CSV table of N, CA and C in Angstrom, one decimal:
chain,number,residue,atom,x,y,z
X,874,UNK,N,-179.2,111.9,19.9
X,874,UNK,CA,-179.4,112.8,18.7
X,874,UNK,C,-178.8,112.2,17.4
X,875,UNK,N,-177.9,111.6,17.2
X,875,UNK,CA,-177.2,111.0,16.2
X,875,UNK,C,-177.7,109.7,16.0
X,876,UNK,N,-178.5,109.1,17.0
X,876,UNK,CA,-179.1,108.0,16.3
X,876,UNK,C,-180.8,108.5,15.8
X,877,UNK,N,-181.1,109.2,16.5
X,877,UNK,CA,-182.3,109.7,15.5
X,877,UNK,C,-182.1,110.1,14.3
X,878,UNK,N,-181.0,110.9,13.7
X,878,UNK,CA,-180.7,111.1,12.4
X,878,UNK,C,-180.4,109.6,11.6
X,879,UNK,N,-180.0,108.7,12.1
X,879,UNK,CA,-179.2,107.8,11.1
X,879,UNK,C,-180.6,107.1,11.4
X,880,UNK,N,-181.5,106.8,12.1
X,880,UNK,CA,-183.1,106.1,11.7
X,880,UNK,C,-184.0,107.1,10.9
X,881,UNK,N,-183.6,108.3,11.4
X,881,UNK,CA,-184.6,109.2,10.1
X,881,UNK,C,-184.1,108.9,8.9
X,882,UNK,N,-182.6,108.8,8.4
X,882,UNK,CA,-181.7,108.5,7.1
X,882,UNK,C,-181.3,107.7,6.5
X,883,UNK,N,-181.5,106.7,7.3
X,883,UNK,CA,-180.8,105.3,6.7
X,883,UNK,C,-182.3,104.4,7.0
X,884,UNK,N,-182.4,104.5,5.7
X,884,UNK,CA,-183.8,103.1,5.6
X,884,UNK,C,-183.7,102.0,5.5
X,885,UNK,N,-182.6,101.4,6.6
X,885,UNK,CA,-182.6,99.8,6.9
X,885,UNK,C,-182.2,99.4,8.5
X,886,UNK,N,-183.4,99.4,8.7
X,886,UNK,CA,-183.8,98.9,9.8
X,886,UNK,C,-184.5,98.1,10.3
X,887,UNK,N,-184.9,97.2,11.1
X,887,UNK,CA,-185.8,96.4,11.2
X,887,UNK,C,-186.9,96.6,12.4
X,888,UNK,N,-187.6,95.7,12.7
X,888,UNK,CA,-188.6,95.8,13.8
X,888,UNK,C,-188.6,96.3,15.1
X,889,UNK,N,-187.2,96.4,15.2
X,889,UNK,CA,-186.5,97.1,16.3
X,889,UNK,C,-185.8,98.2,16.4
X,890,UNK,N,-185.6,98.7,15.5
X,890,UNK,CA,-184.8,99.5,14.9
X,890,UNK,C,-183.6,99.4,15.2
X,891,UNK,N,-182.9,98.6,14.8
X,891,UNK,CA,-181.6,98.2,14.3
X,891,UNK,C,-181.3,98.5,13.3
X,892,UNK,N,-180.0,98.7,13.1
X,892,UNK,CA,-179.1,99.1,11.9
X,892,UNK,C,-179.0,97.6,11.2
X,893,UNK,N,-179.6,97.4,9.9
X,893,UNK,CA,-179.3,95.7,9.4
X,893,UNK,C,-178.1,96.3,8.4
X,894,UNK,N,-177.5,95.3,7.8
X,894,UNK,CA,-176.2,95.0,6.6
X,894,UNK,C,-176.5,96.3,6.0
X,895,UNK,N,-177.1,96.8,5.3
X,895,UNK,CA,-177.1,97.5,4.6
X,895,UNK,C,-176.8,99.2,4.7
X,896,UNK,N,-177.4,99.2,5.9
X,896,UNK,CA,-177.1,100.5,6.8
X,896,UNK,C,-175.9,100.3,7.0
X,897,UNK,N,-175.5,99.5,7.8
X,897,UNK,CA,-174.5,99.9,8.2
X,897,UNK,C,-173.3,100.2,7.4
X,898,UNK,N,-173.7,99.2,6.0
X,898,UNK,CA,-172.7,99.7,4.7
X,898,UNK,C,-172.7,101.2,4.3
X,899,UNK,N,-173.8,101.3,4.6
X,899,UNK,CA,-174.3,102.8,3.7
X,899,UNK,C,-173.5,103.6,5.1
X,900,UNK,N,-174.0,103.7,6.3
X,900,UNK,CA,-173.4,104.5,7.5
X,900,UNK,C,-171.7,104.8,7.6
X,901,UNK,N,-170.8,103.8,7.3
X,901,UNK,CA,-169.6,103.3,7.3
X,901,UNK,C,-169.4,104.0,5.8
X,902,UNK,N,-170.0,103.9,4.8
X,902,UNK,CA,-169.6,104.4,3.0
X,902,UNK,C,-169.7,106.0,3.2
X,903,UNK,N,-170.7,106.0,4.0
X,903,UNK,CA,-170.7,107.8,3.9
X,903,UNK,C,-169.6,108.6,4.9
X,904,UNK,N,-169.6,107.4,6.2
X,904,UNK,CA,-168.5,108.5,6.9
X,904,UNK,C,-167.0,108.4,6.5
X,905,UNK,N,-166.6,107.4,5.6
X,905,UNK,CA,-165.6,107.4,4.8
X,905,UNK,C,-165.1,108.3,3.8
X,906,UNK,N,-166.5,108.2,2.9
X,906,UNK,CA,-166.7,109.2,1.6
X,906,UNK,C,-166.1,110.7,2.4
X,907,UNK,N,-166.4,110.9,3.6
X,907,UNK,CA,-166.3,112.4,4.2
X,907,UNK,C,-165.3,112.6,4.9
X,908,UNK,N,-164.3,111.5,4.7
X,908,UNK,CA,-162.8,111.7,4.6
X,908,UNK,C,-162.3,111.9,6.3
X,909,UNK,N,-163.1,110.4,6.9
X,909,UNK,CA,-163.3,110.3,8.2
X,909,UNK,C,-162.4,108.4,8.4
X,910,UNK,N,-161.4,108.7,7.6
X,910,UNK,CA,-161.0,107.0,7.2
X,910,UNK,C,-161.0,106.6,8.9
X,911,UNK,N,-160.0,107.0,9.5
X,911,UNK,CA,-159.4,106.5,10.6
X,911,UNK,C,-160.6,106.3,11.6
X,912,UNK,N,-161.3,107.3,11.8
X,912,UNK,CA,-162.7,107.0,13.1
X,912,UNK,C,-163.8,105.7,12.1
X,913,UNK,N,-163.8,105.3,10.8
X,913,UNK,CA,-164.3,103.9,9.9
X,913,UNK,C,-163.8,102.8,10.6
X,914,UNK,N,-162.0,103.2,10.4
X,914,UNK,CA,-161.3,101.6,11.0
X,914,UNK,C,-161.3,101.5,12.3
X,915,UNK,N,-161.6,102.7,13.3
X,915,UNK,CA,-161.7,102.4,14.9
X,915,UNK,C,-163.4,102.1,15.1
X,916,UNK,N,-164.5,102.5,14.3
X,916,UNK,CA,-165.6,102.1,14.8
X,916,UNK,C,-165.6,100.3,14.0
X,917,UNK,N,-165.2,100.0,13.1
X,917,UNK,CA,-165.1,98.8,12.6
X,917,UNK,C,-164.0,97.3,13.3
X,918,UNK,N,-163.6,98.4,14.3
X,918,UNK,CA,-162.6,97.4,14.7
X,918,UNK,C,-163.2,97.0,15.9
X,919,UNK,N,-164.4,97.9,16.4
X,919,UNK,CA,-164.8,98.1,18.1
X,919,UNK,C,-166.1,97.0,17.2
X,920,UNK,N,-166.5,97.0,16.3
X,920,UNK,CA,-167.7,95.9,15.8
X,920,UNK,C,-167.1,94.8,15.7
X,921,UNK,N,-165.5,94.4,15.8
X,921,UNK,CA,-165.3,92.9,16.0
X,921,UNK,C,-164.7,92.6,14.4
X,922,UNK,N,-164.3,93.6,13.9
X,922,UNK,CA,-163.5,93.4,12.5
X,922,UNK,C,-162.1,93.3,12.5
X,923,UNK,N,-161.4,92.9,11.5
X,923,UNK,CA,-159.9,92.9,11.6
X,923,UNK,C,-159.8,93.7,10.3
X,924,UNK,N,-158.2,93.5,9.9
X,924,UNK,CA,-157.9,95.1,9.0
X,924,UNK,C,-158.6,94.3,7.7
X,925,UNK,N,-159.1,92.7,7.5
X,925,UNK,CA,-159.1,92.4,6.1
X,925,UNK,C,-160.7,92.0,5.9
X,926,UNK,N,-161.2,92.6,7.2
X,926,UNK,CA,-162.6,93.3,7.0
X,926,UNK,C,-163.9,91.9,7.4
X,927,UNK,N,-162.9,90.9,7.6
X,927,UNK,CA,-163.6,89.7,8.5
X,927,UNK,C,-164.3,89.7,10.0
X,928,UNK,N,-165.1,89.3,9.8
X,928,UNK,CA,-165.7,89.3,11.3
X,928,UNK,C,-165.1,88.9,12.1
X,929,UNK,N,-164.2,88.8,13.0
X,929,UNK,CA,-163.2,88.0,14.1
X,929,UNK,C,-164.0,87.9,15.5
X,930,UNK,N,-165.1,89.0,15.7
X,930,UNK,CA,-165.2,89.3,17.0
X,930,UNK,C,-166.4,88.1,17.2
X,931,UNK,N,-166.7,87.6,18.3
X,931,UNK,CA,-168.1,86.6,18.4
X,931,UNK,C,-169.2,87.0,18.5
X,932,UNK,N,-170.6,86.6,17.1
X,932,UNK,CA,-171.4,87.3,16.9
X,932,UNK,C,-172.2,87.2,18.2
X,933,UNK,N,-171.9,86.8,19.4
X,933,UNK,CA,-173.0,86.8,20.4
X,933,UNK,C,-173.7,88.5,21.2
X,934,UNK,N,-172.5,89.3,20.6
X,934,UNK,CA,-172.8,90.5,21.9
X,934,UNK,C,-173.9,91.4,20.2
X,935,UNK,N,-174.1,92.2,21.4
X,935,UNK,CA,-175.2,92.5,20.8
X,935,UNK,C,-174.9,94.0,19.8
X,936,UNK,N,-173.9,94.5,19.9
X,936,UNK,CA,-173.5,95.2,18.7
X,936,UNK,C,-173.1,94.6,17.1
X,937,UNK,N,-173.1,93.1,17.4
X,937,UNK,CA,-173.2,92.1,16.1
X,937,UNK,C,-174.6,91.9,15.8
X,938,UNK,N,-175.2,91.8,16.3
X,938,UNK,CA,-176.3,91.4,16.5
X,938,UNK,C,-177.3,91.1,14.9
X,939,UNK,N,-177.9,92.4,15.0
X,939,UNK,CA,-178.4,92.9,13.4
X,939,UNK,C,-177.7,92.5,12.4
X,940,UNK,N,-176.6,92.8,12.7
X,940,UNK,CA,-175.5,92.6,11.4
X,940,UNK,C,-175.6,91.5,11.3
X,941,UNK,N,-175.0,90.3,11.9
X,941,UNK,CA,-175.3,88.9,12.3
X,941,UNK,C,-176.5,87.8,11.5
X,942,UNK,N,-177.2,88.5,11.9
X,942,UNK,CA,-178.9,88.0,11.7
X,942,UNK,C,-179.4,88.4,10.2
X,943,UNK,N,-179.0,89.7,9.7
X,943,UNK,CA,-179.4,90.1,8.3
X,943,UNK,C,-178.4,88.6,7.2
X,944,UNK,N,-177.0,88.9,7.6
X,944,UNK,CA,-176.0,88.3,6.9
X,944,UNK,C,-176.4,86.3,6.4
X,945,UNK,N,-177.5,86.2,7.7
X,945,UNK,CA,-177.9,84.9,7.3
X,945,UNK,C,-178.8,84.6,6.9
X,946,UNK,N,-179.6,85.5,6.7
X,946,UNK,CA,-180.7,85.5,5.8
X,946,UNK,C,-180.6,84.8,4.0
């Protein structure tokens, strides 16, 4: 159910419907904005981020994936 909303709302997705860079900025800015800080830094940290917002985790698994592939574009 929650991922149907965030493909009906968030218009950055690709051929597969993946979340690319942009979404997930915009996904992450809105659930922040709504004063949701702490579940931001636990879903950002389970994507392989550290606290200074670097990728640390290895872009091979597939929750990096999109993100990964847009960023080298």
């Amino acid at each position: 159910e929650e991922l149907a909303e965030i493909r009906e709302h968030l218009d950055c997705r690709d051929s597969h419907n993946a979340l690319l860079k942009g979404g997930f900025l915009q996904l992450y800015s809105l659930q922040t904005n709504s004063g949701d800080d702490e579940e931001t830094w636990k879903d950002l940290k389970k994507h392989g981020f550290d606290d200074n917002l670097d990728l640390v985790k290895p872009a091979n698994s597939d929750d990096n994936k999109s993100l990964n592939n847009e960023s080298e574009k």
